[in-house]
Amino acid sequence: MSRAVCPGSFDPVTNGHIDIIGRASRLFDEVVVAVGVNQSKNRLFTADERVEMLERACAPFANVRVEGFTGLVTTFCTEHDVQATVKGLRAATDFDYEMPMAQMNAALTDVQTVFLPTATGTSFVSSSLVKEVAAFGGDVSAFVPDFVLERLTTRMAQR
Ligand code: PNS
């Protein structure tokens, strides 16, 4: 069985992530979305909230499941019998960020990295920009699912 992982912090999940996860689900028998829960970056949403939103976002994909993870992506892959990581590439800056990680992961294990170009409609969408625009009251409804938008609106109002 071919199995891939889509790792990320997903703070929060965007339509761009969902596009990549959906396309990965058509390339592999099984896809595990691995939500990094021990990163140092300040998060808007807790690990449980991020996992919950992803579970909802991935519900349409029968062969996709969501798990939180700590430690190295390569360790997660070994422990879950995963052969590949799938990452979306929006622009050259993503390539510069992702390439050394892909090469390091390949040096650590034989896990392969598959890069998927993002859809043109989501190539400018990132969790960071969505949060920034939402923080200043901008309309991000085109970039995240409705239930994420609700969570974002509530969280921003609490700040
Ligand atoms: O969405 P992000 O913030 O780009 O996701 C980053 C994530 C979680 C995929 C990355 O930080 C990660 O892989 N962390 C696990 C630690 C690890 O494996 N580091 C070595 C990479 S070569």
PDB file of C-alpha atoms and ligand atoms in Angstrom:
ATOM      1  CA  MET A   1       0.000   0.000   0.000  1.00  0.00           C
ATOM      2  CA  SER A   2       1.390   3.427  -0.907  1.00  0.00           C
ATOM      3  CA  ARG A   3       1.184   5.871   1.958  1.00  0.00           C
ATOM      4  CA  ALA A   4       2.116   9.556   2.056  1.00  0.00           C
ATOM      5  CA  VAL A   5       2.211  12.219   4.715  1.00  0.00           C
ATOM      6  CA  CYS A   6       1.254  15.884   4.337  1.00  0.00           C
ATOM      7  CA  PRO A   7       3.060  17.580   7.242  1.00  0.00           C
ATOM      8  CA  GLY A   8       2.485  21.124   8.361  1.00  0.00           C
ATOM      9  CA  SER A   9       1.420  23.408  11.137  1.00  0.00           C
ATOM     10  CA  PHE A  10      -1.961  24.244   9.535  1.00  0.00           C
ATOM     11  CA  ASP A  11      -2.606  27.314  11.706  1.00  0.00           C
ATOM     12  CA  PRO A  12      -5.251  27.307  10.308  1.00  0.00           C
ATOM     13  CA  VAL A  13      -5.916  24.967   7.382  1.00  0.00           C
ATOM     14  CA  THR A  14      -6.568  26.913   4.160  1.00  0.00           C
ATOM     15  CA  ASN A  15      -8.180  26.050   0.831  1.00  0.00           C
ATOM     16  CA  GLY A  16      -4.639  25.776  -0.538  1.00  0.00           C
ATOM     17  CA  HIS A  17      -3.812  22.999   1.941  1.00  0.00           C
ATOM     18  CA  ILE A  18      -7.065  21.211   1.151  1.00  0.00           C
ATOM     19  CA  ASP A  19      -6.306  21.327  -2.574  1.00  0.00           C
ATOM     20  CA  ILE A  20      -2.889  19.721  -2.020  1.00  0.00           C
ATOM     21  CA  ILE A  21      -4.255  17.090   0.395  1.00  0.00           C
ATOM     22  CA  GLY A  22      -7.041  16.219  -2.043  1.00  0.00           C
ATOM     23  CA  ARG A  23      -4.637  15.782  -4.923  1.00  0.00           C
ATOM     24  CA  ALA A  24      -2.285  13.718  -2.754  1.00  0.00           C
ATOM     25  CA  SER A  25      -5.238  11.477  -1.889  1.00  0.00           C
ATOM     26  CA  ARG A  26      -5.605  10.672  -5.577  1.00  0.00           C
ATOM     27  CA  LEU A  27      -1.922   9.768  -5.932  1.00  0.00           C
ATOM     28  CA  PHE A  28      -1.547   7.521  -2.874  1.00  0.00           C
ATOM     29  CA  ASP A  29      -3.629   4.732  -1.367  1.00  0.00           C
ATOM     30  CA  GLU A  30      -3.565   6.450   1.992  1.00  0.00           C
ATOM     31  CA  VAL A  31      -2.604   9.950   3.146  1.00  0.00           C
ATOM     32  CA  VAL A  32      -1.857  10.992   6.699  1.00  0.00           C
ATOM     33  CA  VAL A  33      -2.065  14.697   7.450  1.00  0.00           C
ATOM     34  CA  ALA A  34       0.507  15.221  10.201  1.00  0.00           C
ATOM     35  CA  VAL A  35      -0.128  18.316  12.287  1.00  0.00           C
ATOM     36  CA  GLY A  36       3.038  19.588  13.979  1.00  0.00           C
ATOM     37  CA  VAL A  37       2.151  20.111  17.616  1.00  0.00           C
ATOM     38  CA  ASN A  38       5.477  21.005  19.193  1.00  0.00           C
ATOM     39  CA  GLN A  39       6.755  23.817  17.031  1.00  0.00           C
ATOM     40  CA  SER A  40       8.205  26.958  18.555  1.00  0.00           C
ATOM     41  CA  LYS A  41       6.180  29.383  16.430  1.00  0.00           C
ATOM     42  CA  ASN A  42       3.372  31.172  18.215  1.00  0.00           C
ATOM     43  CA  ARG A  43       0.130  29.557  17.193  1.00  0.00           C
ATOM     44  CA  LEU A  44      -3.279  31.160  16.914  1.00  0.00           C
ATOM     45  CA  PHE A  45      -4.985  27.783  17.379  1.00  0.00           C
ATOM     46  CA  THR A  46      -4.125  24.974  19.763  1.00  0.00           C
ATOM     47  CA  ALA A  47      -2.986  21.605  18.460  1.00  0.00           C
ATOM     48  CA  ASP A  48      -6.402  20.106  19.224  1.00  0.00           C
ATOM     49  CA  GLU A  49      -8.176  22.903  17.376  1.00  0.00           C
ATOM     50  CA  ARG A  50      -5.910  22.542  14.335  1.00  0.00           C
ATOM     51  CA  VAL A  51      -6.392  18.754  14.243  1.00  0.00           C
ATOM     52  CA  GLU A  52     -10.166  19.143  14.630  1.00  0.00           C
ATOM     53  CA  MET A  53     -10.399  21.677  11.787  1.00  0.00           C
ATOM     54  CA  LEU A  54      -8.326  19.410   9.534  1.00  0.00           C
ATOM     55  CA  GLU A  55     -10.474  16.390  10.345  1.00  0.00           C
ATOM     56  CA  ARG A  56     -13.493  18.364   9.222  1.00  0.00           C
ATOM     57  CA  ALA A  57     -11.713  19.676   6.120  1.00  0.00           C
ATOM     58  CA  CYS A  58     -10.528  16.190   5.138  1.00  0.00           C
ATOM     59  CA  ALA A  59     -13.846  14.432   5.756  1.00  0.00           C
ATOM     60  CA  PRO A  60     -14.628  14.311   1.997  1.00  0.00           C
ATOM     61  CA  PHE A  61     -11.459  12.304   1.342  1.00  0.00           C
ATOM     62  CA  ALA A  62     -12.072   8.675   2.330  1.00  0.00           C
ATOM     63  CA  ASN A  63      -8.391   7.692   2.364  1.00  0.00           C
ATOM     64  CA  VAL A  64      -7.112  10.657   4.418  1.00  0.00           C
ATOM     65  CA  ARG A  65      -6.672  10.703   8.189  1.00  0.00           C
ATOM     66  CA  VAL A  66      -5.275  13.342  10.507  1.00  0.00           C
ATOM     67  CA  GLU A  67      -2.795  12.940  13.343  1.00  0.00           C
ATOM     68  CA  GLY A  68      -0.808  15.272  15.550  1.00  0.00           C
ATOM     69  CA  PHE A  69       2.915  14.652  15.640  1.00  0.00           C
ATOM     70  CA  THR A  70       5.943  15.703  17.614  1.00  0.00           C
ATOM     71  CA  GLY A  71       9.593  15.249  16.667  1.00  0.00           C
ATOM     72  CA  LEU A  72      10.925  14.648  13.182  1.00  0.00           C
ATOM     73  CA  VAL A  73       8.785  14.075  10.113  1.00  0.00           C
ATOM     74  CA  THR A  74      11.119  11.229   9.160  1.00  0.00           C
ATOM     75  CA  THR A  75      10.493   9.494  12.497  1.00  0.00           C
ATOM     76  CA  PHE A  76       6.753   9.837  11.917  1.00  0.00           C
ATOM     77  CA  CYS A  77       7.215   8.292   8.458  1.00  0.00           C
ATOM     78  CA  THR A  78       9.191   5.342   9.797  1.00  0.00           C
ATOM     79  CA  GLU A  79       6.707   4.721  12.605  1.00  0.00           C
ATOM     80  CA  HIS A  80       3.713   4.893  10.249  1.00  0.00           C
ATOM     81  CA  ASP A  81       5.234   3.036   7.288  1.00  0.00           C
ATOM     82  CA  VAL A  82       5.040   6.139   5.097  1.00  0.00           C
ATOM     83  CA  GLN A  83       7.107   6.261   1.896  1.00  0.00           C
ATOM     84  CA  ALA A  84       6.670   9.890   0.854  1.00  0.00           C
ATOM     85  CA  THR A  85       5.957  13.386   2.079  1.00  0.00           C
ATOM     86  CA  VAL A  86       3.836  15.658  -0.108  1.00  0.00           C
ATOM     87  CA  LYS A  87       4.364  19.412  -0.082  1.00  0.00           C
ATOM     88  CA  GLY A  88       2.722  22.160  -2.079  1.00  0.00           C
ATOM     89  CA  LEU A  89       4.921  24.679  -3.869  1.00  0.00           C
ATOM     90  CA  ARG A  90       3.495  28.154  -4.380  1.00  0.00           C
ATOM     91  CA  ALA A  91       6.524  30.085  -5.554  1.00  0.00           C
ATOM     92  CA  ALA A  92      10.321  30.020  -5.662  1.00  0.00           C
ATOM     93  CA  THR A  93      10.477  31.008  -2.002  1.00  0.00           C
ATOM     94  CA  ASP A  94       8.660  27.790  -1.104  1.00  0.00           C
ATOM     95  CA  PHE A  95      11.169  25.841  -3.179  1.00  0.00           C
ATOM     96  CA  ASP A  96      14.101  27.481  -1.365  1.00  0.00           C
ATOM     97  CA  TYR A  97      12.506  26.614   1.997  1.00  0.00           C
ATOM     98  CA  GLU A  98      11.411  23.091   1.095  1.00  0.00           C
ATOM     99  CA  MET A  99      14.388  21.797  -0.921  1.00  0.00           C
ATOM    100  CA  PRO A 100      16.903  21.588   1.956  1.00  0.00           C
ATOM    101  CA  MET A 101      14.257  19.904   4.130  1.00  0.00           C
ATOM    102  CA  ALA A 102      13.515  17.392   1.377  1.00  0.00           C
ATOM    103  CA  GLN A 103      17.218  16.669   0.991  1.00  0.00           C
ATOM    104  CA  MET A 104      17.751  16.403   4.739  1.00  0.00           C
ATOM    105  CA  ASN A 105      14.809  14.031   5.050  1.00  0.00           C
ATOM    106  CA  ALA A 106      16.207  11.917   2.206  1.00  0.00           C
ATOM    107  CA  ALA A 107      19.600  11.872   3.922  1.00  0.00           C
ATOM    108  CA  LEU A 108      18.028  10.767   7.212  1.00  0.00           C
ATOM    109  CA  THR A 109      15.829   8.027   5.711  1.00  0.00           C
ATOM    110  CA  ASP A 110      14.717   6.874   2.288  1.00  0.00           C
ATOM    111  CA  VAL A 111      11.522   8.933   2.524  1.00  0.00           C
ATOM    112  CA  GLN A 112      10.875  10.676  -0.781  1.00  0.00           C
ATOM    113  CA  THR A 113       9.418  14.176  -1.144  1.00  0.00           C
ATOM    114  CA  VAL A 114       6.779  14.862  -3.780  1.00  0.00           C
ATOM    115  CA  PHE A 115       6.249  18.525  -4.658  1.00  0.00           C
ATOM    116  CA  LEU A 116       2.881  19.502  -6.082  1.00  0.00           C
ATOM    117  CA  PRO A 117       2.447  22.931  -7.678  1.00  0.00           C
ATOM    118  CA  THR A 118      -0.398  24.779  -6.010  1.00  0.00           C
ATOM    119  CA  ALA A 119      -3.490  25.613  -8.008  1.00  0.00           C
ATOM    120  CA  THR A 120      -3.266  29.089  -9.542  1.00  0.00           C
ATOM    121  CA  GLY A 121      -6.245  30.258  -7.487  1.00  0.00           C
ATOM    122  CA  THR A 122      -4.529  29.476  -4.197  1.00  0.00           C
ATOM    123  CA  SER A 123      -0.901  30.243  -5.006  1.00  0.00           C
ATOM    124  CA  PHE A 124      -0.927  33.397  -2.871  1.00  0.00           C
ATOM    125  CA  VAL A 125      -2.810  31.876   0.054  1.00  0.00           C
ATOM    126  CA  SER A 126      -0.965  31.095   3.276  1.00  0.00           C
ATOM    127  CA  SER A 127      -2.074  30.615   6.870  1.00  0.00           C
ATOM    128  CA  SER A 128       0.086  33.597   7.868  1.00  0.00           C
ATOM    129  CA  LEU A 129      -1.511  35.970   5.357  1.00  0.00           C
ATOM    130  CA  VAL A 130      -4.997  34.715   6.162  1.00  0.00           C
ATOM    131  CA  LYS A 131      -4.362  35.460   9.856  1.00  0.00           C
ATOM    132  CA  GLU A 132      -2.933  38.892   9.112  1.00  0.00           C
ATOM    133  CA  VAL A 133      -5.825  39.909   6.874  1.00  0.00           C
ATOM    134  CA  ALA A 134      -8.395  38.498   9.323  1.00  0.00           C
ATOM    135  CA  ALA A 135      -6.725  40.307  12.236  1.00  0.00           C
ATOM    136  CA  PHE A 136      -7.395  43.624  10.534  1.00  0.00           C
ATOM    137  CA  GLY A 137     -10.969  42.741   9.658  1.00  0.00           C
ATOM    138  CA  GLY A 138     -10.350  41.782   6.024  1.00  0.00           C
ATOM    139  CA  ASP A 139     -12.544  39.275   4.220  1.00  0.00           C
ATOM    140  CA  VAL A 140     -10.799  35.882   3.999  1.00  0.00           C
ATOM    141  CA  SER A 141     -13.912  33.888   3.167  1.00  0.00           C
ATOM    142  CA  ALA A 142     -12.515  32.920  -0.249  1.00  0.00           C
ATOM    143  CA  PHE A 143      -9.432  31.310   1.246  1.00  0.00           C
ATOM    144  CA  VAL A 144     -10.646  29.074   4.086  1.00  0.00           C
ATOM    145  CA  PRO A 145     -13.643  26.787   4.658  1.00  0.00           C
ATOM    146  CA  ASP A 146     -16.672  28.375   6.362  1.00  0.00           C
ATOM    147  CA  PHE A 147     -16.076  26.603   9.678  1.00  0.00           C
ATOM    148  CA  VAL A 148     -12.487  27.907   9.761  1.00  0.00           C
ATOM    149  CA  LEU A 149     -13.730  31.399   8.994  1.00  0.00           C
ATOM    150  CA  GLU A 150     -16.087  31.182  11.978  1.00  0.00           C
ATOM    151  CA  ARG A 151     -13.258  30.066  14.268  1.00  0.00           C
ATOM    152  CA  LEU A 152     -10.983  32.810  12.939  1.00  0.00           C
ATOM    153  CA  THR A 153     -13.609  35.494  13.451  1.00  0.00           C
ATOM    154  CA  THR A 154     -14.275  34.328  17.002  1.00  0.00           C
ATOM    155  CA  ARG A 155     -10.590  34.062  17.884  1.00  0.00           C
ATOM    156  CA  MET A 156      -9.756  37.487  16.466  1.00  0.00           C
ATOM    157  CA  ALA A 157     -12.613  39.030  18.466  1.00  0.00           C
ATOM    158  CA  GLN A 158     -11.104  37.528  21.658  1.00  0.00           C
ATOM    159  CA  ARG A 159      -7.729  39.210  21.099  1.00  0.00           C
TER     160      ARG A 159
HETATM  161  O1  PNS B   1       3.408  24.576   7.820  1.00  0.00           O
HETATM  162  P1  PNS B   1       4.821  24.643   8.249  1.00  0.00           P
HETATM  163  O2  PNS B   1       4.991  25.573   9.435  1.00  0.00           O
HETATM  164  O3  PNS B   1       5.756  24.959   7.134  1.00  0.00           O
HETATM  165  O4  PNS B   1       5.155  23.166   8.763  1.00  0.00           O
HETATM  166  C1  PNS B   1       6.410  22.915   9.185  1.00  0.00           C
HETATM  167  C2  PNS B   1       6.607  21.448   9.564  1.00  0.00           C
HETATM  168  C3  PNS B   1       5.736  21.062  10.726  1.00  0.00           C
HETATM  169  C4  PNS B   1       6.297  20.570   8.402  1.00  0.00           C
HETATM  170  C5  PNS B   1       8.100  21.395   9.874  1.00  0.00           C
HETATM  171  O5  PNS B   1       8.420  22.345  10.812  1.00  0.00           O
HETATM  172  C6  PNS B   1       8.552  20.057  10.316  1.00  0.00           C
HETATM  173  O6  PNS B   1       8.666  19.200   9.509  1.00  0.00           O
HETATM  174  N1  PNS B   1       8.793  19.889  11.612  1.00  0.00           N
HETATM  175  C7  PNS B   1       9.203  18.650  12.188  1.00  0.00           C
HETATM  176  C8  PNS B   1      10.683  18.662  12.558  1.00  0.00           C
HETATM  177  C9  PNS B   1      11.526  18.123  11.457  1.00  0.00           C
HETATM  178  O7  PNS B   1      11.309  17.047  10.924  1.00  0.00           O
HETATM  179  N2  PNS B   1      12.532  18.928  11.105  1.00  0.00           N
HETATM  180  C10 PNS B   1      13.529  18.594  10.147  1.00  0.00           C
HETATM  181  C11 PNS B   1      13.110  18.959   8.756  1.00  0.00           C
HETATM  182  S1  PNS B   1      14.386  18.551   7.644  1.00  0.00           S
END
